[in-house]
PDB file of C-alpha atoms in Angstrom:
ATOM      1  CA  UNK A   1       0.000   0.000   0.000  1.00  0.00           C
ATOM      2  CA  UNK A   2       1.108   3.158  -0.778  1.00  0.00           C
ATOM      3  CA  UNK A   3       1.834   5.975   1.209  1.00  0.00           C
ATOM      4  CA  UNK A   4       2.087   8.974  -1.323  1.00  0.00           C
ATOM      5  CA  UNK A   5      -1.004  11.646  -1.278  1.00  0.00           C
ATOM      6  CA  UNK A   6      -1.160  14.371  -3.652  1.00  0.00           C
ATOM      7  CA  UNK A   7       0.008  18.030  -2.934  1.00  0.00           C
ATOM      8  CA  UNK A   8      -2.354  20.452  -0.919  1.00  0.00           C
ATOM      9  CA  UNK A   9      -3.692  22.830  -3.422  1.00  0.00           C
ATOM     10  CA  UNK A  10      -2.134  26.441  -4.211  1.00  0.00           C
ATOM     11  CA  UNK A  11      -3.951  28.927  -1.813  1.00  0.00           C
ATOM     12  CA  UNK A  12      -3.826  32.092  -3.988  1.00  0.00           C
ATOM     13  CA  UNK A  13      -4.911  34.399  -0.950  1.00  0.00           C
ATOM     14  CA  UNK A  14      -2.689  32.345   1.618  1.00  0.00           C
ATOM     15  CA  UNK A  15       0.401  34.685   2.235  1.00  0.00           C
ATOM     16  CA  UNK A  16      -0.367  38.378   1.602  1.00  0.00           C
ATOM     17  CA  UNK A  17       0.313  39.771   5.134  1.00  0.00           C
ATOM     18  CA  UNK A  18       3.292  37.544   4.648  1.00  0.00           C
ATOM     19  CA  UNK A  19       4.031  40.018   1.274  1.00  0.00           C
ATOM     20  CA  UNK A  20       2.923  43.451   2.651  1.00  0.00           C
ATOM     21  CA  UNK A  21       5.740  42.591   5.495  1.00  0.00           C
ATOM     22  CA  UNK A  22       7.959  41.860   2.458  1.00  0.00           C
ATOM     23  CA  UNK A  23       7.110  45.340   0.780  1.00  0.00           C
ATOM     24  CA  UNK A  24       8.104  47.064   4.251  1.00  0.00           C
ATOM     25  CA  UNK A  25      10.892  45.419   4.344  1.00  0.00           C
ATOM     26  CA  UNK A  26      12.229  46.373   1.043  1.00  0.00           C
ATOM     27  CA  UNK A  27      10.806  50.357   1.598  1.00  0.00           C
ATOM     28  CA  UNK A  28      12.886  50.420   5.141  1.00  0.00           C
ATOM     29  CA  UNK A  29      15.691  49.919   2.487  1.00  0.00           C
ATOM     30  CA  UNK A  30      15.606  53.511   0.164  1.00  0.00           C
ATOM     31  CA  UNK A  31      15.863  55.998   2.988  1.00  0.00           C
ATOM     32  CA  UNK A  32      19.319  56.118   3.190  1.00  0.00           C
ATOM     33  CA  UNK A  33      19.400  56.457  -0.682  1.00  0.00           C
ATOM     34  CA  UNK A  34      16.043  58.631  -1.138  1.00  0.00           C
ATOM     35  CA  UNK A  35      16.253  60.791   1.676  1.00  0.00           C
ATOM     36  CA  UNK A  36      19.788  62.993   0.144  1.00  0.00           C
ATOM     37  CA  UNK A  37      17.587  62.975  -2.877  1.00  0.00           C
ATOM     38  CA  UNK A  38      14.622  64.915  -1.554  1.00  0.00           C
ATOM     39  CA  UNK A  39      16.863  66.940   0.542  1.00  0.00           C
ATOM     40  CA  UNK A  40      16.554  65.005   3.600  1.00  0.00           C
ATOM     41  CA  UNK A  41      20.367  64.298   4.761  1.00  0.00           C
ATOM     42  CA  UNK A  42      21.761  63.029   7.615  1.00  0.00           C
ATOM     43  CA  UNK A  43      25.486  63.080   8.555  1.00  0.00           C
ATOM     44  CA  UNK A  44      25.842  58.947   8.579  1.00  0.00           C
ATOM     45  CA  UNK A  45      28.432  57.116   7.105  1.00  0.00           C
ATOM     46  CA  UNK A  46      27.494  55.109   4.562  1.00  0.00           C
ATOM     47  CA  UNK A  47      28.587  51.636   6.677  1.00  0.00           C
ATOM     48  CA  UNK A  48      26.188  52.787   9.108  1.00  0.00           C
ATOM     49  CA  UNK A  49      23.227  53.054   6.601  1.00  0.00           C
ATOM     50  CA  UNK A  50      24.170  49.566   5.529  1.00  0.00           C
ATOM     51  CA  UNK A  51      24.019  48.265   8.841  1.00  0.00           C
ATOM     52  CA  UNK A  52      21.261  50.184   9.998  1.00  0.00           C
ATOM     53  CA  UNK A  53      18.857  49.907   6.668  1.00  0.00           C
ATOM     54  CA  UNK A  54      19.992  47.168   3.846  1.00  0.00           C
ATOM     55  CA  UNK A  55      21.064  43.746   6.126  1.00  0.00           C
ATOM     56  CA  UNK A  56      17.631  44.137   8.127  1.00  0.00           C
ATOM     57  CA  UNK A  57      15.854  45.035   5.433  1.00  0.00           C
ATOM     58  CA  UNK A  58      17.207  41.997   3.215  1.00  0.00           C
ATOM     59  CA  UNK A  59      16.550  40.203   6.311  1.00  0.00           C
ATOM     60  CA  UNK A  60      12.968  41.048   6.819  1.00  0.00           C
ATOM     61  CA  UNK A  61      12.190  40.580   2.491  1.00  0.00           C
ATOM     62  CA  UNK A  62      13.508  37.057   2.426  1.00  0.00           C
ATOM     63  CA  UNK A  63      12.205  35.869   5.885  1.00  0.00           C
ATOM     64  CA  UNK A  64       8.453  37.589   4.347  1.00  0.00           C
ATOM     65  CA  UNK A  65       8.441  36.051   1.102  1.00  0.00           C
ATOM     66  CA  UNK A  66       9.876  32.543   2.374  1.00  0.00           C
ATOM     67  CA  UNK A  67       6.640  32.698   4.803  1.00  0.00           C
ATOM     68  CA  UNK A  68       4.440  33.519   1.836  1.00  0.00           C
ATOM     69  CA  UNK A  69       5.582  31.670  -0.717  1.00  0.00           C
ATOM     70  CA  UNK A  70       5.340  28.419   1.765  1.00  0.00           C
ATOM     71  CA  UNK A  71       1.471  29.588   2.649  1.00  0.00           C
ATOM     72  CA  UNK A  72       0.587  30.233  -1.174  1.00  0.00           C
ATOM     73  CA  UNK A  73       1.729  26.606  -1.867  1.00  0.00           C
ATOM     74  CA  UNK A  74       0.227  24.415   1.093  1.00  0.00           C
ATOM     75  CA  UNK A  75       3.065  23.744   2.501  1.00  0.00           C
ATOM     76  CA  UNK A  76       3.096  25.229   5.561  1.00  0.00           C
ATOM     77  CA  UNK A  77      -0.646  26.745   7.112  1.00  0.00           C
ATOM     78  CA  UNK A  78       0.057  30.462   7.798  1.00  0.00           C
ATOM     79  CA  UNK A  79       0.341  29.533  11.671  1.00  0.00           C
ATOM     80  CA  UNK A  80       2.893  26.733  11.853  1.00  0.00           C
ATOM     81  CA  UNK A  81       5.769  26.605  13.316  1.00  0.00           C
ATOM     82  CA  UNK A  82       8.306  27.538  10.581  1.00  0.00           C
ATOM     83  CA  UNK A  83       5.926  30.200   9.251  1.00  0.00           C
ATOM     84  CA  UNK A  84       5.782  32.123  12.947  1.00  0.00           C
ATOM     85  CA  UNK A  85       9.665  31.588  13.145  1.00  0.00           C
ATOM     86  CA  UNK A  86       9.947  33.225   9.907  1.00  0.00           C
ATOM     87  CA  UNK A  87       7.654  36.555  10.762  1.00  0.00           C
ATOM     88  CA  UNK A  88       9.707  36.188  14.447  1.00  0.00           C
ATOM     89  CA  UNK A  89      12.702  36.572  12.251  1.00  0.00           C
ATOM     90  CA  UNK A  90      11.444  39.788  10.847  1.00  0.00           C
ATOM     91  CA  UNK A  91      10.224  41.366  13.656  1.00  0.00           C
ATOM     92  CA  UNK A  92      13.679  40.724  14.769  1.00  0.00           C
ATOM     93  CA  UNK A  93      14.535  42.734  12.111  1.00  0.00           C
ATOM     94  CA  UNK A  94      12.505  45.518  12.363  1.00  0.00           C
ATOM     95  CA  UNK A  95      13.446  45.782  16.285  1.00  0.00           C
ATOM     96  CA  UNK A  96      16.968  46.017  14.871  1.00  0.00           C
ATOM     97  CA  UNK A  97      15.729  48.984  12.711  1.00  0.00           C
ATOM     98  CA  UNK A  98      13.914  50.612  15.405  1.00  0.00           C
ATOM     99  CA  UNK A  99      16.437  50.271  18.176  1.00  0.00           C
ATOM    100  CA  UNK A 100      19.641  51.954  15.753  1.00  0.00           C
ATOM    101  CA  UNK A 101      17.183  54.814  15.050  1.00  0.00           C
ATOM    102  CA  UNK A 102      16.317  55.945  18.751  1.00  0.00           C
ATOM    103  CA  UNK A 103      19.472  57.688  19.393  1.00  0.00           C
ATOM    104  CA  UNK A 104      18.348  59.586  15.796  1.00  0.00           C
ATOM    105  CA  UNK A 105      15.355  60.473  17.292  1.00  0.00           C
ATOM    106  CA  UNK A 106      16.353  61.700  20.410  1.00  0.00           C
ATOM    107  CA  UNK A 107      18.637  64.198  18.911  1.00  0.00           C
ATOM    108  CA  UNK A 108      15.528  64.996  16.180  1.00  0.00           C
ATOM    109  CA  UNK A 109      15.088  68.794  15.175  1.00  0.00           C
ATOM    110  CA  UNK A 110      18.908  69.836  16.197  1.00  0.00           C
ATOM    111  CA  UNK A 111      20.718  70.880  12.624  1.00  0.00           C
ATOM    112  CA  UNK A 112      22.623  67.584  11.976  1.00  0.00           C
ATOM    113  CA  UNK A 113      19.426  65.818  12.234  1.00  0.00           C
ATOM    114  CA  UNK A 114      15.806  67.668  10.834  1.00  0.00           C
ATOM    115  CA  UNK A 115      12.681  65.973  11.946  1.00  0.00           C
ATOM    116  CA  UNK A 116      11.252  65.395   8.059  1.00  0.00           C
ATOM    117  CA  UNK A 117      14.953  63.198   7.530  1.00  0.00           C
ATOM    118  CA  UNK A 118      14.303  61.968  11.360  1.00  0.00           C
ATOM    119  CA  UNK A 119      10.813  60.804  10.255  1.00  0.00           C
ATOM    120  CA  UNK A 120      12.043  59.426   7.044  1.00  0.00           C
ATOM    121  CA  UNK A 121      14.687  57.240   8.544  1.00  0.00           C
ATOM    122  CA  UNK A 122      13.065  55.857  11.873  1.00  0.00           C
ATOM    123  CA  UNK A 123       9.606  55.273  10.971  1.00  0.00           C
ATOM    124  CA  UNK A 124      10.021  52.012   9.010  1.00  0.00           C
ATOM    125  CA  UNK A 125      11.313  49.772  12.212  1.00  0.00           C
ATOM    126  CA  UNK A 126       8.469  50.252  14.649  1.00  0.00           C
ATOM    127  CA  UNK A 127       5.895  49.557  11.715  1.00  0.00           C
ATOM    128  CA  UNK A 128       7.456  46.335  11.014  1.00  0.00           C
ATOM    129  CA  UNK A 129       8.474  45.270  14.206  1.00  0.00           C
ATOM    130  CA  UNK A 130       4.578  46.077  14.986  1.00  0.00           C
ATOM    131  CA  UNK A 131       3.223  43.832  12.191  1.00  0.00           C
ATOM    132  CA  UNK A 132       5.349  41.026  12.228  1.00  0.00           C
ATOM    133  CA  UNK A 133       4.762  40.474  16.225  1.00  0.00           C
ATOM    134  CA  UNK A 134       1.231  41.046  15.422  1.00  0.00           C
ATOM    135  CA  UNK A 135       1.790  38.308  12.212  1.00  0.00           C
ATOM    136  CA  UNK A 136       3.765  36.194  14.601  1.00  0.00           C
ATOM    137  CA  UNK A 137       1.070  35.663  17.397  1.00  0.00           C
ATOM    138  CA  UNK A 138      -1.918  36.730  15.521  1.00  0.00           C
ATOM    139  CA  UNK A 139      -5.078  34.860  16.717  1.00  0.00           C
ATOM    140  CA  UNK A 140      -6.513  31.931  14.950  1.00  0.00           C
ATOM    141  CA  UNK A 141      -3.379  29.377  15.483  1.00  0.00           C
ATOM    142  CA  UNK A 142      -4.396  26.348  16.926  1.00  0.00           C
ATOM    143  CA  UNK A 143      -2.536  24.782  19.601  1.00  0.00           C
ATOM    144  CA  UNK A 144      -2.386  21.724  17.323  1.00  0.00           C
ATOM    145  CA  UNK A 145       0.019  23.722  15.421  1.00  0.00           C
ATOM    146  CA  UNK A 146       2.730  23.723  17.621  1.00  0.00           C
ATOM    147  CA  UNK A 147       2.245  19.808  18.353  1.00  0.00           C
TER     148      UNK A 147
END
């Protein structure tokens, strides 16, 4: 007798929260890039942006679109295991994000740092943080997910 069963069918709705987290990852990416741009600098060295901006960000888009692209396809139900480590993984991100930028905003509205560049820079990392906790423990799971 055989074991094999065919594959769960596609779920084309499965996953979007999954891909708006993806988009706000890849938008906490441009301010660094955007902001000089528009005429909203900050005196940061470019390392710094990179730290600060493109490895979470990167971080948070691939951790996302992994979680999505595993709902869209059945493999994984939006509240397993791998998928909550996954959003976990990008609120890690965005806490990363938020918690380089509150030494920006304390010092918000001196010269070297204008509130509209302040704004710019430190409001991505608190939204996503937000959202993927919120993704991460939303309700619906049931405890036979984690068994």
């Amino acid at each position: 007798m055989s074991s094999w069963s065919p594959a769960p069918p596609p779920r084309p709705h499965a996953g979007r929260a999954q891909l708006v987290l993806a988009l706000l990852g890849a938008l906490s990416i441009v301010p660094p890039y955007l902001g000089p741009a528009i005429g909203l600098e900050l005196a940061v060295p470019a390392d710094v942006e990179v730290v600060d901006h493109v490895v979470p960000g990167v971080a948070i888009v691939l951790g996302a679109v992994a979680a999505a692209l595993l709902a869209r396809r059945g493999e994984e139900d939006e509240h397993s295991l791998l998928s909550q480590a996954l959003t976990g993984w990008c609120f890690l991100g965005g806490l990363w994000q938020a918690a380089t930028h509150f030494p920006l905003v304390l010092e918000g509205g001196e010269a070297q740092a204008p509130w509209a560049a302040v704004a710019l820079h430190s409001t991505a990392g608190p939204l996503i943080a937000a959202f993927a906790l919120w993704l991460t423990f939303r309700p619906g799971a049931r405890a036979a997910d984690y068994a």
